[in-house]
PDB file of C-alpha atoms in Angstrom:
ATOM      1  CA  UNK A  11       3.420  51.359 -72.830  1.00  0.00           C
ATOM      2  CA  UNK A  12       6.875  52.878 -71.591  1.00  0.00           C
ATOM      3  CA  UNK A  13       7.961  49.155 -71.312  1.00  0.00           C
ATOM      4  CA  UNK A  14       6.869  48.615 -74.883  1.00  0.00           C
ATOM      5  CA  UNK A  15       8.823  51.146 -76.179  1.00  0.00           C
ATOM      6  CA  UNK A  16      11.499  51.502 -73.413  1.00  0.00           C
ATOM      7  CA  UNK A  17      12.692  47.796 -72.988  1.00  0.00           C
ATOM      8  CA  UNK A  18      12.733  45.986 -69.855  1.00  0.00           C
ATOM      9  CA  UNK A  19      13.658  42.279 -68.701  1.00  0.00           C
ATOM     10  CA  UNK A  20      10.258  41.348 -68.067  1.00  0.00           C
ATOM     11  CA  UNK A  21       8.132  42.021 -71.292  1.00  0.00           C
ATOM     12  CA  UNK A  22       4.747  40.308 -71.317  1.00  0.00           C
ATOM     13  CA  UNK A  23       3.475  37.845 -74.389  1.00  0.00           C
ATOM     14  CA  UNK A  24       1.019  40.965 -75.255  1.00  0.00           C
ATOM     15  CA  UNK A  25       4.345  43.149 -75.517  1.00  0.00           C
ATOM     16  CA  UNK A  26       6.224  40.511 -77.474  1.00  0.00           C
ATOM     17  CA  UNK A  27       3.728  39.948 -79.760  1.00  0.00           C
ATOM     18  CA  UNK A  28       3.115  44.167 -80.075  1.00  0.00           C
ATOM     19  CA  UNK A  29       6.952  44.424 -80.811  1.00  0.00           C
ATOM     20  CA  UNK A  30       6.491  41.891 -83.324  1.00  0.00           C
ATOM     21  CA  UNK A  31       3.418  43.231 -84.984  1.00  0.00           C
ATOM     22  CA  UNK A  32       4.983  47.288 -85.094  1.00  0.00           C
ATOM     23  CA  UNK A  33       8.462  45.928 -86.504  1.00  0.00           C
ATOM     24  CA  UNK A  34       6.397  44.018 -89.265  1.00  0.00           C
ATOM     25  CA  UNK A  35       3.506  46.856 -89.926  1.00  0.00           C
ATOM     26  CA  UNK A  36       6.961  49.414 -89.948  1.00  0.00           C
ATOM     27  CA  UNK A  37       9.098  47.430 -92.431  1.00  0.00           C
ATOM     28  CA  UNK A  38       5.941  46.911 -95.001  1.00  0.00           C
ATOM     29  CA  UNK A  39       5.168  50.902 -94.423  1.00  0.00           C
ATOM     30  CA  UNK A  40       8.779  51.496 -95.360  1.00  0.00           C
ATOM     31  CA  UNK A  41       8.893  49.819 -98.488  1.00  0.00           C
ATOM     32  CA  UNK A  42       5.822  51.134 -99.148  1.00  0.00           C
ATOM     33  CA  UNK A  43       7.135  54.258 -99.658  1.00  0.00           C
ATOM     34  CA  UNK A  44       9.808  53.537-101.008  1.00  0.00           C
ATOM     35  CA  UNK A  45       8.922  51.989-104.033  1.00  0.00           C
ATOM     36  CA  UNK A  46       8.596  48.354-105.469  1.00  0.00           C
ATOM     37  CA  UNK A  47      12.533  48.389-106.456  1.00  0.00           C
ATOM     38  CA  UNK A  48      13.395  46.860-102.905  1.00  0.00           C
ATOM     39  CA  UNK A  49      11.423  43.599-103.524  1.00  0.00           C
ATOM     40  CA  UNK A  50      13.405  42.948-107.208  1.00  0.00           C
ATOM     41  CA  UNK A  51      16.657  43.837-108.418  1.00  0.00           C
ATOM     42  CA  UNK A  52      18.307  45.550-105.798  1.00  0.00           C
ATOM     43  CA  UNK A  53      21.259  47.957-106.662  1.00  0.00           C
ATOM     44  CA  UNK A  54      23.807  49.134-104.286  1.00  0.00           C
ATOM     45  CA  UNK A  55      21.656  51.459-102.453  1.00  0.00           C
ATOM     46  CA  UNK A  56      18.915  49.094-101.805  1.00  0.00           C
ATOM     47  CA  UNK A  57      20.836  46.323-100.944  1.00  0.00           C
ATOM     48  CA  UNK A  58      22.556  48.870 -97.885  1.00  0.00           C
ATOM     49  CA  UNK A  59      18.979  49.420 -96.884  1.00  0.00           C
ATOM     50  CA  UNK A  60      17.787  46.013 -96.793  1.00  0.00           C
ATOM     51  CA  UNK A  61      20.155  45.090 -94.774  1.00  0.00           C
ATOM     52  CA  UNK A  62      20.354  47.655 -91.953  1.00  0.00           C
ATOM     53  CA  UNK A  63      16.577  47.414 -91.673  1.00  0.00           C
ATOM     54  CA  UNK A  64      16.930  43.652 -90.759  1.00  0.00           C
ATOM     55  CA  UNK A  65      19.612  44.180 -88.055  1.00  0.00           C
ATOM     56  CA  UNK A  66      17.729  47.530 -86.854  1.00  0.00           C
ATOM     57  CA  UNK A  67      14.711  45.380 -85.974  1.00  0.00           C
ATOM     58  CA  UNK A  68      16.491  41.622 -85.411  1.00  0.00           C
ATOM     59  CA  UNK A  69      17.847  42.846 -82.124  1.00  0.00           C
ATOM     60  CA  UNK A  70      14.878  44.838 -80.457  1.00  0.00           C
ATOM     61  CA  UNK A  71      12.613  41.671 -81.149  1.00  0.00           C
ATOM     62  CA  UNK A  72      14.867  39.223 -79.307  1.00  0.00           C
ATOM     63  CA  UNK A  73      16.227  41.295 -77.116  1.00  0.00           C
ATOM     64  CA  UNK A  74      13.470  42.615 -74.482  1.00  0.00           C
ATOM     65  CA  UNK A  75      16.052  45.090 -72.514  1.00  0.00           C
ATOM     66  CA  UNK A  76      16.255  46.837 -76.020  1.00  0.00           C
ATOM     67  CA  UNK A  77      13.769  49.655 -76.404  1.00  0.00           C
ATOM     68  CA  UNK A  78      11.872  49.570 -80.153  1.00  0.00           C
ATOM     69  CA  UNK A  79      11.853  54.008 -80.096  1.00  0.00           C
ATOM     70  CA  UNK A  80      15.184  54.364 -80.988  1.00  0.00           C
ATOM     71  CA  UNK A  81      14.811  51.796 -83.700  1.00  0.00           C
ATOM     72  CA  UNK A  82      11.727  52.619 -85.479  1.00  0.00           C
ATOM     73  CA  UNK A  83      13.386  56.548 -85.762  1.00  0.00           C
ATOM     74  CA  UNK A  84      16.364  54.962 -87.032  1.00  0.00           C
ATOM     75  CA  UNK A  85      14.185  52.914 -89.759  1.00  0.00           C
ATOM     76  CA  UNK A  86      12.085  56.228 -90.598  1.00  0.00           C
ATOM     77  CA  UNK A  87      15.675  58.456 -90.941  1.00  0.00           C
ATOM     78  CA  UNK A  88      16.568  55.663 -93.121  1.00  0.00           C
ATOM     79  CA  UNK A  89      13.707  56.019 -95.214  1.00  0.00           C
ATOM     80  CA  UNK A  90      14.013  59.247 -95.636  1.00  0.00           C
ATOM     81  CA  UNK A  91      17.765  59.362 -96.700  1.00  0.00           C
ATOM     82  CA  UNK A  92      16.823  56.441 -98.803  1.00  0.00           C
ATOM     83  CA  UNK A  93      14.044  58.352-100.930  1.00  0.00           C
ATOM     84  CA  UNK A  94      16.032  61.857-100.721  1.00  0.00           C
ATOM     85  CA  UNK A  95      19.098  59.804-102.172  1.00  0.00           C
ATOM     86  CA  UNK A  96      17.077  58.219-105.220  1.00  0.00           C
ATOM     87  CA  UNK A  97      15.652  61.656-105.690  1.00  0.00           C
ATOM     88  CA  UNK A  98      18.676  63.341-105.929  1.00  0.00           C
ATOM     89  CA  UNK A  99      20.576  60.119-108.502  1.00  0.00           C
ATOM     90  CA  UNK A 100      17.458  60.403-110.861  1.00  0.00           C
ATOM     91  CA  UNK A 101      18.478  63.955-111.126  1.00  0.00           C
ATOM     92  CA  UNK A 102      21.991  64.768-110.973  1.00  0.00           C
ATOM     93  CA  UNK A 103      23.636  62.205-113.398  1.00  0.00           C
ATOM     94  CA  UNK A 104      26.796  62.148-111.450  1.00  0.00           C
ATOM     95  CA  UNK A 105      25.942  61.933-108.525  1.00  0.00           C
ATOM     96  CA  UNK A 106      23.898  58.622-109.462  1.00  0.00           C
ATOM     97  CA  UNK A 107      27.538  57.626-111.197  1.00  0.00           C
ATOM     98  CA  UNK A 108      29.004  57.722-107.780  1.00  0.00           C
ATOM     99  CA  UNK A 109      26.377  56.182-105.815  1.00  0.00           C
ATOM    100  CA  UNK A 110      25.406  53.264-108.330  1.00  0.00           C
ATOM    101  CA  UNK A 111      27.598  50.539-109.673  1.00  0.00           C
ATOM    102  CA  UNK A 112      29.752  50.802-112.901  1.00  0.00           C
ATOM    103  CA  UNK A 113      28.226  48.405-115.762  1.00  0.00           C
ATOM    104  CA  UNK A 114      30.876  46.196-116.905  1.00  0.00           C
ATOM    105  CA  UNK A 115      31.527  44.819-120.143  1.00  0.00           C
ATOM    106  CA  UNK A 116      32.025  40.919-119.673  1.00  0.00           C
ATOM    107  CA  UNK A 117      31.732  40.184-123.753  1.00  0.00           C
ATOM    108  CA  UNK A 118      31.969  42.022-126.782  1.00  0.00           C
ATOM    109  CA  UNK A 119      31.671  40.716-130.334  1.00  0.00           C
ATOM    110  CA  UNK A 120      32.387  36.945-128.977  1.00  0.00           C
ATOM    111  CA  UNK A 121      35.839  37.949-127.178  1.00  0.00           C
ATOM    112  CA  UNK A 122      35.736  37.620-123.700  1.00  0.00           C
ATOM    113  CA  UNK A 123      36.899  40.725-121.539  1.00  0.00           C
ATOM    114  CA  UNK A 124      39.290  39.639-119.041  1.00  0.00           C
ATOM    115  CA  UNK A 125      39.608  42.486-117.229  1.00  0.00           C
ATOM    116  CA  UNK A 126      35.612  43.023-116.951  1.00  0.00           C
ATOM    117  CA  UNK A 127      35.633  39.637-115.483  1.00  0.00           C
ATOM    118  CA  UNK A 128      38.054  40.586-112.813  1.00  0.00           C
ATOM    119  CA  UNK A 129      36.662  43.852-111.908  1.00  0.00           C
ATOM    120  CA  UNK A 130      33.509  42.387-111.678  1.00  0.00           C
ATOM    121  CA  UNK A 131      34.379  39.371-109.334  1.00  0.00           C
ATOM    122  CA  UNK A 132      33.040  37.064-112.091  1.00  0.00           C
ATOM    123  CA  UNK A 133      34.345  33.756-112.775  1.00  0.00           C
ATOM    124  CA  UNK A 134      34.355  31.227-116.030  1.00  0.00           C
ATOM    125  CA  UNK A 135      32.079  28.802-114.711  1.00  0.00           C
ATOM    126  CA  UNK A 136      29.212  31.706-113.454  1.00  0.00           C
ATOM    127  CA  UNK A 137      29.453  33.113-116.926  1.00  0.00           C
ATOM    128  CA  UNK A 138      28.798  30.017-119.256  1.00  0.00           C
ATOM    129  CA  UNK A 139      26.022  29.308-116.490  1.00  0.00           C
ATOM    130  CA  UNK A 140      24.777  32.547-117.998  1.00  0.00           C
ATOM    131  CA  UNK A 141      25.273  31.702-121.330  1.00  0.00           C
ATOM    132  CA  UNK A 142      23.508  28.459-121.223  1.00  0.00           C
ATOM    133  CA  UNK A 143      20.848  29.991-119.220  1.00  0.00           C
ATOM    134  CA  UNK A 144      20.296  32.484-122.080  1.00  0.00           C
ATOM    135  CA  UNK A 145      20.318  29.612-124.642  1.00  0.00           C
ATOM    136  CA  UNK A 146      23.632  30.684-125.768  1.00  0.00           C
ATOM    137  CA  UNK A 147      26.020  27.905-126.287  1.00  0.00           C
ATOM    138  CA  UNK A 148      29.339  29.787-127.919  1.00  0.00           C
ATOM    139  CA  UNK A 149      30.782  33.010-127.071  1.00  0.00           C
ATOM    140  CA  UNK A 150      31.305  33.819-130.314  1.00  0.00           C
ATOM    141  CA  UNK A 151      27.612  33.782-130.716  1.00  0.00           C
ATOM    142  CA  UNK A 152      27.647  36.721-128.170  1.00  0.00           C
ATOM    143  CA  UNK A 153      27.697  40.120-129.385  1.00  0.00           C
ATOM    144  CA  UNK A 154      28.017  41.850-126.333  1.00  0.00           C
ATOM    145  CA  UNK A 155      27.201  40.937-122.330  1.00  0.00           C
ATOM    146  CA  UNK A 156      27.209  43.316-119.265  1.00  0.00           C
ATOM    147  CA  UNK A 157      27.459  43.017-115.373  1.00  0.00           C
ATOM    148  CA  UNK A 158      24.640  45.316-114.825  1.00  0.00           C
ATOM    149  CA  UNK A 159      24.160  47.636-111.847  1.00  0.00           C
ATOM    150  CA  UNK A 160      21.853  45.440-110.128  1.00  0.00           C
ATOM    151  CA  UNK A 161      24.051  42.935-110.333  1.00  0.00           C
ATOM    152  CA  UNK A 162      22.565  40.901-113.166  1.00  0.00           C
ATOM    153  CA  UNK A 163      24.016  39.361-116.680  1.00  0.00           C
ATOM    154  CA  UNK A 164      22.391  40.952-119.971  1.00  0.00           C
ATOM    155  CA  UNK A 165      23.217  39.474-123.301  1.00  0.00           C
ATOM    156  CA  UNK A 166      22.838  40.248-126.561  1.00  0.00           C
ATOM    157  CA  UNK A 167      22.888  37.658-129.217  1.00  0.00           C
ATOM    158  CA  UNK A 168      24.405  38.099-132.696  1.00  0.00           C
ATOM    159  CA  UNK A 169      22.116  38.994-135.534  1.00  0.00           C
ATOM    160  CA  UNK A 170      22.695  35.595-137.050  1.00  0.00           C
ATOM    161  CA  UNK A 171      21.635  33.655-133.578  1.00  0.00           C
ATOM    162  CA  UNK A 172      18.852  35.851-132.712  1.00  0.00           C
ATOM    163  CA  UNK A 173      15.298  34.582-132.506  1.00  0.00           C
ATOM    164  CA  UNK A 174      13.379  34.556-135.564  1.00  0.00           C
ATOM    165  CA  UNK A 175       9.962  36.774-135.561  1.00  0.00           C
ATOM    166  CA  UNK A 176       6.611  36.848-137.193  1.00  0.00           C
ATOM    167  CA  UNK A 177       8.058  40.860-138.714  1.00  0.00           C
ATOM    168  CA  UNK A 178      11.203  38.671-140.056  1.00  0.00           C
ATOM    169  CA  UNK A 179       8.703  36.259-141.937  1.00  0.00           C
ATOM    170  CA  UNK A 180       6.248  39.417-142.829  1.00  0.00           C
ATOM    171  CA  UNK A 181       3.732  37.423-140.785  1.00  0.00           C
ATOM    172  CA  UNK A 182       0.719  39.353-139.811  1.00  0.00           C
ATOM    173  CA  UNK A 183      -0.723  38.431-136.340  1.00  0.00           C
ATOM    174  CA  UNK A 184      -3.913  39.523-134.280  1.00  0.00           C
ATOM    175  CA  UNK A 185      -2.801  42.045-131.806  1.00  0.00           C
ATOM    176  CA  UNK A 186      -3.151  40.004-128.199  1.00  0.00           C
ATOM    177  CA  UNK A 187      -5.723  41.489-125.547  1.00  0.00           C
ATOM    178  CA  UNK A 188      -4.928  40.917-121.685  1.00  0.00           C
ATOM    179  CA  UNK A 189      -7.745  39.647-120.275  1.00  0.00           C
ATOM    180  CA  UNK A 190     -10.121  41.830-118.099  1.00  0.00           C
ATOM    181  CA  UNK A 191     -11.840  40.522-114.755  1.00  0.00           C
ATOM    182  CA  UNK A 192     -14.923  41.817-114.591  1.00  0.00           C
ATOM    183  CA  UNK A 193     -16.532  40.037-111.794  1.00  0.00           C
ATOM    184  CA  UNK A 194     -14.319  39.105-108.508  1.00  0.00           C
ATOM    185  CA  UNK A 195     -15.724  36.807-105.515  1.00  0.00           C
ATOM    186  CA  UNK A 196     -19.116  38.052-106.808  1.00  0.00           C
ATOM    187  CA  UNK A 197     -18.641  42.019-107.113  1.00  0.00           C
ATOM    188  CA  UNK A 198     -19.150  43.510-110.360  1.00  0.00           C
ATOM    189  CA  UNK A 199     -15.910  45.761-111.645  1.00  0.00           C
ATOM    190  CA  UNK A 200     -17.876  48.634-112.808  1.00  0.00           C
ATOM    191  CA  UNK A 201     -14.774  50.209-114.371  1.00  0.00           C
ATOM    192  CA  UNK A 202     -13.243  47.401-116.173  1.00  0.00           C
ATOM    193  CA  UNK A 203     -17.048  46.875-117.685  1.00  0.00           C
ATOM    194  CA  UNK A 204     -17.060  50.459-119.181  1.00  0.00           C
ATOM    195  CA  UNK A 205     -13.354  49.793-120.236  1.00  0.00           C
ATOM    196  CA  UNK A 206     -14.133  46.953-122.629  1.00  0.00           C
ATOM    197  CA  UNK A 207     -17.086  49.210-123.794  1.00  0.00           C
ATOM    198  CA  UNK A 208     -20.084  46.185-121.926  1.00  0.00           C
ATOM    199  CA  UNK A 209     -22.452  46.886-119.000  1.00  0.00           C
ATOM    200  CA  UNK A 210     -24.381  44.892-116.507  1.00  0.00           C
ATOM    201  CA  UNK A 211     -27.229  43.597-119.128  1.00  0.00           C
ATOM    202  CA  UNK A 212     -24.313  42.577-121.244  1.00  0.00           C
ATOM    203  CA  UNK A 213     -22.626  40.965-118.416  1.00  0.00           C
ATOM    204  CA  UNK A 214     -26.148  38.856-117.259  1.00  0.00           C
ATOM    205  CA  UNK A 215     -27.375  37.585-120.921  1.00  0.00           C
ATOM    206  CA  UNK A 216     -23.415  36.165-120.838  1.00  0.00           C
ATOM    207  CA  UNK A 217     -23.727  34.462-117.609  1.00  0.00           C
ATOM    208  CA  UNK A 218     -26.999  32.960-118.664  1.00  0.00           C
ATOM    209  CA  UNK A 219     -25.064  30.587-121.048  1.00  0.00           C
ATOM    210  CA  UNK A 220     -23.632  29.174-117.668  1.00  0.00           C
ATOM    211  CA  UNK A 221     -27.250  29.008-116.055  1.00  0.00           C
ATOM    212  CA  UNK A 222     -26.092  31.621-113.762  1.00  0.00           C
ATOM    213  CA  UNK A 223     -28.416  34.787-112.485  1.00  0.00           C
ATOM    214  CA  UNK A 224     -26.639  35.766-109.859  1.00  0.00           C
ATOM    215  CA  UNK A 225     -23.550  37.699-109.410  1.00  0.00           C
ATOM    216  CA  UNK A 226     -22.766  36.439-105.836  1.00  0.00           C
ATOM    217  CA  UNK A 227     -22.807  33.040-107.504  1.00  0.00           C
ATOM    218  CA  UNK A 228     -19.532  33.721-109.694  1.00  0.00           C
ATOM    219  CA  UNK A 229     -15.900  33.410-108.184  1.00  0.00           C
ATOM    220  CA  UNK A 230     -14.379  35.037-111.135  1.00  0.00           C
ATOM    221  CA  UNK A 231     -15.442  36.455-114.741  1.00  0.00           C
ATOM    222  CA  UNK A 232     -13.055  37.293-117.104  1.00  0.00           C
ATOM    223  CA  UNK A 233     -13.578  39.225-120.562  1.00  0.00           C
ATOM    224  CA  UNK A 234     -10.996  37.561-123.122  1.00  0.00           C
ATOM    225  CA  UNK A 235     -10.118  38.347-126.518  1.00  0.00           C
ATOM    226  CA  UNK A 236     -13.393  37.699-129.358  1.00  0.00           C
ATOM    227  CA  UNK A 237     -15.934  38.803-126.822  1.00  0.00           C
ATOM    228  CA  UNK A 238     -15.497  35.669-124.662  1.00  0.00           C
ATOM    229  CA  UNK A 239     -16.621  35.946-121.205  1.00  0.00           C
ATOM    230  CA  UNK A 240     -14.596  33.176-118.837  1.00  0.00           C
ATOM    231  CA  UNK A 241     -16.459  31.913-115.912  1.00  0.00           C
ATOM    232  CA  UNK A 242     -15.952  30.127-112.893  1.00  0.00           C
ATOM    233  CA  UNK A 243     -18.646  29.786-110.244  1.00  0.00           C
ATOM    234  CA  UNK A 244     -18.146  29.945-106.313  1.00  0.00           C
TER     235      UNK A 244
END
């Protein structure tokens, strides 16, 4: 255990693979608790995190006279600063001025901002890749574009080149339901049953229609819109 933790020359396999197994059961812990924001659009702060947490743990997994302690109370102190620090943004507003990014003004009412584009390290060529991405083929079709915080293009469109909707054409349309799994690799979801208002006769004299009378014989059941039940067997 000492070497596990200590770091010697001669680690076993079982202590390589243990190393291996804490780093990875530490870094999905970590972002556990620290919210989903790490795995999408990263701003400033999580992008610092990210990547000390990969060269905290890169070393003491290759390197066996490296002891894993000292690294996993670096990773928790991290943590810790990390979540006190978003805390502290989503509360003081200027604090979370200092600490996040600026957003920049690339476009505004089809002119192109040249000096947004240079304090934002953005060139021609990346922006009309993010027109044309955002089905825009003019700038003077733009009304306005940012370099968000996270490091992301918005745009907005001009009235005139915006998407028509079924509100602009006074079109009426049946509000969409998302569908509701009821029954998963044969286990009855009691609470999504008494959301859509059905129960477990309900749910049988449906899966009769597929000659089914088992539960444990459906893969998946799905309640979709106009009281359809979706199956698929196992």
């Amino acid at each position: 255990m000492q070497k596990f933790w200590e770091g010697y020359g001669d680690l076993t396999l079982t202590s390589w693979v243990l190393r291996a197994v804490t780093a990875y059961v530490l870094l999905l812990f970590l972002i556990k608790i620290m919210g989903q924001r790490t795995l999408s659009n990263m701003k400033m702060s999580d992008f610092v995190i990210s990547i000390a947490f990969g060269n905290i743990i890169a070393h003491q997994l290759s390197d066996s006279s490296l002891g894993l302690r000292g690294p996993v109370i670096t990773s928790v102190t991290f943590a810790v600063l990390y979540i006190l620090s978003n805390f502290l943004t989503l509360k003081y507003t200027k604090l979370r001025k200092m600490v996040d990014l600026d957003v920049i003004p690339l476009i505004y009412e089809g002119e192109i901002i040249k000096s947004g584009l240079k304090k934002g390290k953005i060139d021609l060529d990346l922006l009309m890749t993010e027109l044309r991405l955002h089905n825009v083929l003019s700038v003077r079709d733009v009304h306005a574009a940012y370099l968000e915080s996270n490091g992301k293009i918005s745009i907005i469109k001009n009235v005139d080149n915006q998407s028509v909707t079924l509100k602009d054409l006074d079109i009426r349309k049946a509000p969409i339901h998302a569908p509701i799994a009821v029954i998963e690799d044969g286990i009855v979801l009691h609470k999504n049953l008494e959301m859509i208002g059905k129960d477990e006769k309900w749910l049988i004299e449906n899966l009769h229609a597929y000659n089914i009378t088992n539960f444990k014989d459906v893969f998946l059941a799905v309640y979709e819109a106009n009281d359809i039940l979706y199956v698929t067997k196992k």
